[in-house]
Amino acid sequence: LATLITDELKSQIGRETPPYEFRVELGDVLRYSRMVGHPEPWYADERRARASRYGGIVAPPTYLIVMRNLEHKAFASIGITFPYPHGVDGRSEWDYLEPIRPGDTIVAVARIAEYHERDTRLGPTLFQVIESVYRNQFGEVVVRQRDTRIWYP
Amino acid sequence: MCDTSRLQGVQYAAVSRDFDLIHTDIEHARRAGLPDVIVYGSLKAAFIARLATSIAGEWGRLRRLTVEYRGMDVAGDLVTVRGVVEALDPANCAVECRIWTESAAGAVTTRATAVLTLPTRAPA
């Protein structure tokens, strides 16, 4: 029986990217928050954010999507590329531990946690689980993420 | 309810740095068999997070968010975000909410669980 989980993919399980980093800039956060439509001043209004419990702007929960392309590059740097031509996001889990602020340098590491496969209505389907840890420049874990990406040959 | 115009897709590409053309280039989307560009899954996750943070307010915190992408929304369609409180955990001042997005046709295209902690009383 053919399997989508080739020996090459099996060998990726447990492998981790080198750390990749992203500098959080105020203007980028403000544009992101306004785009998404966050009404809270601590995400989008610098002056009113100062008077809030956060004392300034913080990034909204889904902001770290900006590091996704850096993750792809970090995996490519260790020879891990997209397993199949067609991919979609299946699921994401995030644990939010510390706020992310403009001026932070976020350092991330991602690893291939597992592969599994089953038939779906679109035929044989590969599930790729990627776990990422994001730390700030003080070494604090700010976000843990577990993504399931779905691939079709 | 959330706007999902093609222009919004282009703007979101810029702020999210995700340049997959299936979200911004109609020709590219059509070659993939789609009627039009599709709404970013991560944008729907952001709309869900927006509902969660609006419940948390200034003194609450979103602790955990799990989002499952179930189906596509096409640009221009109205996406509606809805949520219900699923469980209360008074010992930890925590609330679990079920939040989902609905397509214009009423299909659930994203479903999520958010865990929030809330302040025990309103700040003075």
Short mmCIF file of N, CA, C and O in Angstrom, two decimals, chain A residues 75-145:
data_model
loop_
_atom_site.label_atom_id
_atom_site.label_comp_id
_atom_site.label_asym_id
_atom_site.label_seq_id
_atom_site.Cartn_x
_atom_site.Cartn_y
_atom_site.Cartn_z
N PHE A 75 12.82 26.51 7.69
CA PHE A 75 12.75 25.07 7.36
C PHE A 75 13.54 24.79 6.08
O PHE A 75 14.27 23.80 6.00
N ALA A 76 13.40 25.67 5.08
CA ALA A 76 14.12 25.45 3.82
C ALA A 76 15.63 25.42 4.06
O ALA A 76 16.36 24.66 3.41
N SER A 77 16.09 26.21 5.04
CA SER A 77 17.54 26.28 5.31
C SER A 77 18.08 24.96 5.85
O SER A 77 19.28 24.72 5.82
N ILE A 78 17.19 24.09 6.38
CA ILE A 78 17.66 22.76 6.80
C ILE A 78 17.11 21.67 5.86
O ILE A 78 17.02 20.50 6.22
N GLY A 79 16.73 22.11 4.67
CA GLY A 79 16.34 21.14 3.63
C GLY A 79 14.93 20.62 3.74
O GLY A 79 14.57 19.64 3.10
N ILE A 80 14.08 21.29 4.54
CA ILE A 80 12.69 20.85 4.66
C ILE A 80 11.80 21.82 3.89
O ILE A 80 11.67 22.99 4.26
N THR A 81 11.23 21.32 2.79
CA THR A 81 10.35 22.17 1.97
C THR A 81 8.94 21.58 2.02
O THR A 81 8.70 20.57 2.68
N PHE A 82 7.99 22.21 1.31
CA PHE A 82 6.60 21.73 1.33
C PHE A 82 6.55 20.28 0.86
O PHE A 82 7.12 19.94 -0.18
N PRO A 83 5.88 19.40 1.59
CA PRO A 83 5.89 17.98 1.23
C PRO A 83 5.15 17.67 -0.07
O PRO A 83 5.54 16.74 -0.79
N TYR A 84 4.09 18.41 -0.37
CA TYR A 84 3.30 18.16 -1.58
C TYR A 84 2.87 19.51 -2.14
O TYR A 84 2.91 20.52 -1.44
N PRO A 85 2.45 19.52 -3.41
CA PRO A 85 2.18 20.82 -4.05
C PRO A 85 1.00 21.60 -3.46
O PRO A 85 1.02 22.82 -3.46
N HIS A 86 -0.02 20.88 -2.98
CA HIS A 86 -1.22 21.61 -2.54
C HIS A 86 -1.37 21.54 -1.03
O HIS A 86 -1.53 20.45 -0.48
N GLY A 87 -1.33 22.69 -0.39
CA GLY A 87 -1.43 22.71 1.07
C GLY A 87 -2.46 23.72 1.54
O GLY A 87 -2.65 24.77 0.92
N VAL A 88 -3.14 23.38 2.63
CA VAL A 88 -4.03 24.35 3.29
C VAL A 88 -3.84 24.23 4.80
O VAL A 88 -3.34 23.22 5.29
N ASP A 89 -4.25 25.27 5.50
CA ASP A 89 -4.20 25.22 6.95
C ASP A 89 -5.36 24.38 7.46
O ASP A 89 -6.50 24.58 7.03
N GLY A 90 -5.08 23.49 8.39
CA GLY A 90 -6.14 22.67 8.98
C GLY A 90 -6.57 23.20 10.32
O GLY A 90 -7.77 23.32 10.60
N ARG A 91 -5.59 23.57 11.12
CA ARG A 91 -5.90 23.91 12.50
C ARG A 91 -4.73 24.65 13.11
O ARG A 91 -3.58 24.40 12.74
N SER A 92 -5.01 25.56 14.04
CA SER A 92 -3.95 26.22 14.80
C SER A 92 -4.36 26.29 16.26
O SER A 92 -5.53 26.53 16.56
N GLU A 93 -3.39 26.08 17.14
CA GLU A 93 -3.61 26.27 18.58
C GLU A 93 -2.54 27.23 19.07
O GLU A 93 -1.37 27.07 18.72
N TRP A 94 -2.99 28.20 19.85
CA TRP A 94 -2.03 29.14 20.42
C TRP A 94 -2.23 29.25 21.93
O TRP A 94 -3.36 29.40 22.40
N ASP A 95 -1.14 29.20 22.66
CA ASP A 95 -1.15 29.55 24.08
C ASP A 95 -0.47 30.90 24.21
O ASP A 95 0.67 31.06 23.75
N TYR A 96 -1.18 31.84 24.82
CA TYR A 96 -0.66 33.21 24.96
C TYR A 96 -0.13 33.39 26.37
O TYR A 96 -0.89 33.31 27.34
N LEU A 97 1.17 33.62 26.48
CA LEU A 97 1.79 33.65 27.81
C LEU A 97 2.21 35.05 28.23
O LEU A 97 2.03 35.44 29.38
N GLU A 98 2.77 35.81 27.32
CA GLU A 98 3.22 37.17 27.64
C GLU A 98 2.84 38.09 26.50
O GLU A 98 2.82 37.67 25.34
N PRO A 99 2.57 39.38 26.80
CA PRO A 99 2.27 40.33 25.72
C PRO A 99 3.49 40.56 24.82
O PRO A 99 4.63 40.44 25.26
N ILE A 100 3.22 40.89 23.57
CA ILE A 100 4.26 41.25 22.60
C ILE A 100 4.14 42.75 22.35
O ILE A 100 3.04 43.25 22.09
N ARG A 101 5.28 43.44 22.46
CA ARG A 101 5.27 44.90 22.35
C ARG A 101 6.16 45.37 21.22
O ARG A 101 7.17 44.72 20.92
N PRO A 102 5.83 46.51 20.62
CA PRO A 102 6.74 47.12 19.64
C PRO A 102 8.11 47.29 20.29
O PRO A 102 8.21 47.66 21.47
N GLY A 103 9.15 47.01 19.53
CA GLY A 103 10.50 47.05 20.08
C GLY A 103 11.01 45.67 20.46
O GLY A 103 12.22 45.48 20.58
N ASP A 104 10.08 44.73 20.68
CA ASP A 104 10.52 43.35 20.99
C ASP A 104 11.18 42.72 19.77
O ASP A 104 10.79 42.99 18.63
N THR A 105 12.15 41.88 20.04
CA THR A 105 12.67 40.99 19.01
C THR A 105 12.19 39.59 19.36
O THR A 105 12.54 39.06 20.42
N ILE A 106 11.35 39.04 18.50
CA ILE A 106 10.79 37.72 18.75
C ILE A 106 11.68 36.68 18.08
O ILE A 106 12.00 36.81 16.89
N VAL A 107 12.10 35.71 18.85
CA VAL A 107 12.95 34.64 18.32
C VAL A 107 12.14 33.35 18.38
O VAL A 107 11.63 32.97 19.44
N ALA A 108 12.01 32.71 17.23
CA ALA A 108 11.15 31.52 17.14
C ALA A 108 11.96 30.30 16.72
O ALA A 108 12.99 30.42 16.05
N VAL A 109 11.47 29.16 17.18
CA VAL A 109 12.01 27.87 16.72
C VAL A 109 10.79 27.01 16.39
O VAL A 109 9.82 26.99 17.15
N ALA A 110 10.82 26.35 15.25
CA ALA A 110 9.71 25.49 14.85
C ALA A 110 10.24 24.09 14.61
O ALA A 110 11.38 23.91 14.19
N ARG A 111 9.41 23.10 14.93
CA ARG A 111 9.84 21.72 14.65
C ARG A 111 8.69 20.92 14.06
O ARG A 111 7.52 21.18 14.33
N ILE A 112 9.08 19.94 13.24
CA ILE A 112 8.09 19.00 12.70
C ILE A 112 7.77 18.02 13.82
O ILE A 112 8.63 17.26 14.25
N ALA A 113 6.54 18.08 14.31
CA ALA A 113 6.18 17.24 15.46
C ALA A 113 5.70 15.88 15.00
O ALA A 113 6.04 14.86 15.62
N GLU A 114 4.89 15.84 13.97
CA GLU A 114 4.39 14.54 13.50
C GLU A 114 3.81 14.64 12.10
O GLU A 114 3.46 15.73 11.62
N TYR A 115 3.73 13.49 11.47
CA TYR A 115 2.99 13.33 10.22
C TYR A 115 1.97 12.22 10.42
O TYR A 115 2.29 11.20 11.04
N HIS A 116 0.76 12.41 9.95
CA HIS A 116 -0.13 11.26 9.83
C HIS A 116 -0.96 11.43 8.56
O HIS A 116 -0.94 12.48 7.93
N GLU A 117 -1.64 10.37 8.16
CA GLU A 117 -2.35 10.41 6.88
C GLU A 117 -3.65 9.65 6.99
O GLU A 117 -3.79 8.74 7.80
N ARG A 118 -4.61 10.09 6.21
CA ARG A 118 -5.84 9.31 6.05
C ARG A 118 -6.56 9.78 4.80
O ARG A 118 -6.25 10.84 4.25
N ASP A 119 -7.52 8.99 4.38
CA ASP A 119 -8.32 9.39 3.21
C ASP A 119 -9.36 10.39 3.64
O ASP A 119 -10.04 10.20 4.65
N THR A 120 -9.48 11.48 2.88
CA THR A 120 -10.55 12.44 3.12
C THR A 120 -11.37 12.48 1.83
O THR A 120 -11.07 11.76 0.88
N ARG A 121 -12.37 13.35 1.81
CA ARG A 121 -13.20 13.42 0.59
C ARG A 121 -12.40 13.90 -0.61
O ARG A 121 -12.83 13.75 -1.74
N LEU A 122 -11.20 14.42 -0.38
CA LEU A 122 -10.34 14.83 -1.49
C LEU A 122 -9.26 13.79 -1.80
O LEU A 122 -8.31 14.06 -2.51
N GLY A 123 -9.40 12.59 -1.22
CA GLY A 123 -8.43 11.54 -1.51
C GLY A 123 -7.39 11.43 -0.41
O GLY A 123 -7.57 11.97 0.69
N PRO A 124 -6.27 10.73 -0.70
CA PRO A 124 -5.23 10.55 0.32
C PRO A 124 -4.70 11.91 0.78
O PRO A 124 -4.40 12.76 -0.05
N THR A 125 -4.61 12.08 2.08
CA THR A 125 -4.30 13.40 2.63
C THR A 125 -3.26 13.27 3.73
O THR A 125 -3.35 12.38 4.58
N LEU A 126 -2.28 14.17 3.67
CA LEU A 126 -1.21 14.17 4.67
C LEU A 126 -1.45 15.29 5.67
O LEU A 126 -1.74 16.43 5.30
N PHE A 127 -1.31 14.96 6.95
CA PHE A 127 -1.42 15.96 8.02
C PHE A 127 -0.05 16.18 8.61
O PHE A 127 0.59 15.24 9.06
N GLN A 128 0.38 17.42 8.60
CA GLN A 128 1.71 17.79 9.09
C GLN A 128 1.53 18.68 10.33
O GLN A 128 0.86 19.71 10.24
N VAL A 129 2.10 18.25 11.44
CA VAL A 129 1.96 19.03 12.67
C VAL A 129 3.28 19.74 12.96
O VAL A 129 4.33 19.10 13.02
N ILE A 130 3.19 21.05 13.10
CA ILE A 130 4.37 21.88 13.35
C ILE A 130 4.19 22.61 14.67
O ILE A 130 3.18 23.30 14.87
N GLU A 131 5.14 22.43 15.57
CA GLU A 131 5.08 23.12 16.86
C GLU A 131 6.13 24.23 16.88
O GLU A 131 7.28 24.00 16.49
N SER A 132 5.72 25.39 17.33
CA SER A 132 6.63 26.53 17.37
C SER A 132 6.60 27.17 18.74
O SER A 132 5.56 27.21 19.40
N VAL A 133 7.75 27.66 19.15
CA VAL A 133 7.86 28.41 20.41
C VAL A 133 8.43 29.78 20.06
O VAL A 133 9.43 29.87 19.34
N TYR A 134 7.77 30.83 20.54
CA TYR A 134 8.21 32.20 20.29
C TYR A 134 8.66 32.81 21.62
O TYR A 134 7.92 32.79 22.60
N ARG A 135 9.88 33.33 21.63
CA ARG A 135 10.40 33.98 22.84
C ARG A 135 10.71 35.44 22.53
O ARG A 135 11.01 35.78 21.39
N ASN A 136 10.67 36.27 23.57
CA ASN A 136 11.08 37.66 23.37
C ASN A 136 12.57 37.80 23.69
O ASN A 136 13.25 36.82 24.02
N GLN A 137 13.07 39.03 23.61
CA GLN A 137 14.52 39.25 23.79
C GLN A 137 14.97 39.01 25.22
O GLN A 137 16.17 38.98 25.49
N PHE A 138 14.01 38.83 26.14
CA PHE A 138 14.36 38.52 27.53
C PHE A 138 14.33 37.02 27.79
O PHE A 138 14.50 36.57 28.92
N GLY A 139 14.07 36.25 26.73
CA GLY A 139 14.04 34.80 26.87
C GLY A 139 12.70 34.26 27.37
O GLY A 139 12.56 33.05 27.58
N GLU A 140 11.72 35.15 27.57
CA GLU A 140 10.40 34.69 28.03
C GLU A 140 9.64 34.09 26.85
O GLU A 140 9.63 34.67 25.76
N VAL A 141 8.97 32.97 27.10
CA VAL A 141 8.10 32.41 26.06
C VAL A 141 6.86 33.29 25.98
O VAL A 141 6.16 33.48 26.97
N VAL A 142 6.60 33.86 24.80
CA VAL A 142 5.41 34.71 24.64
C VAL A 142 4.24 33.92 24.07
O VAL A 142 3.10 34.11 24.49
N VAL A 143 4.51 33.04 23.14
CA VAL A 143 3.44 32.24 22.51
C VAL A 143 3.97 30.85 22.19
O VAL A 143 5.11 30.69 21.75
N ARG A 144 3.13 29.85 22.44
CA ARG A 144 3.37 28.50 21.91
C ARG A 144 2.30 28.22 20.87
O ARG A 144 1.13 28.56 21.08
N GLN A 145 2.71 27.59 19.78
CA GLN A 145 1.79 27.39 18.67
C GLN A 145 1.90 25.95 18.17
O GLN A 145 2.99 25.39 18.13
#
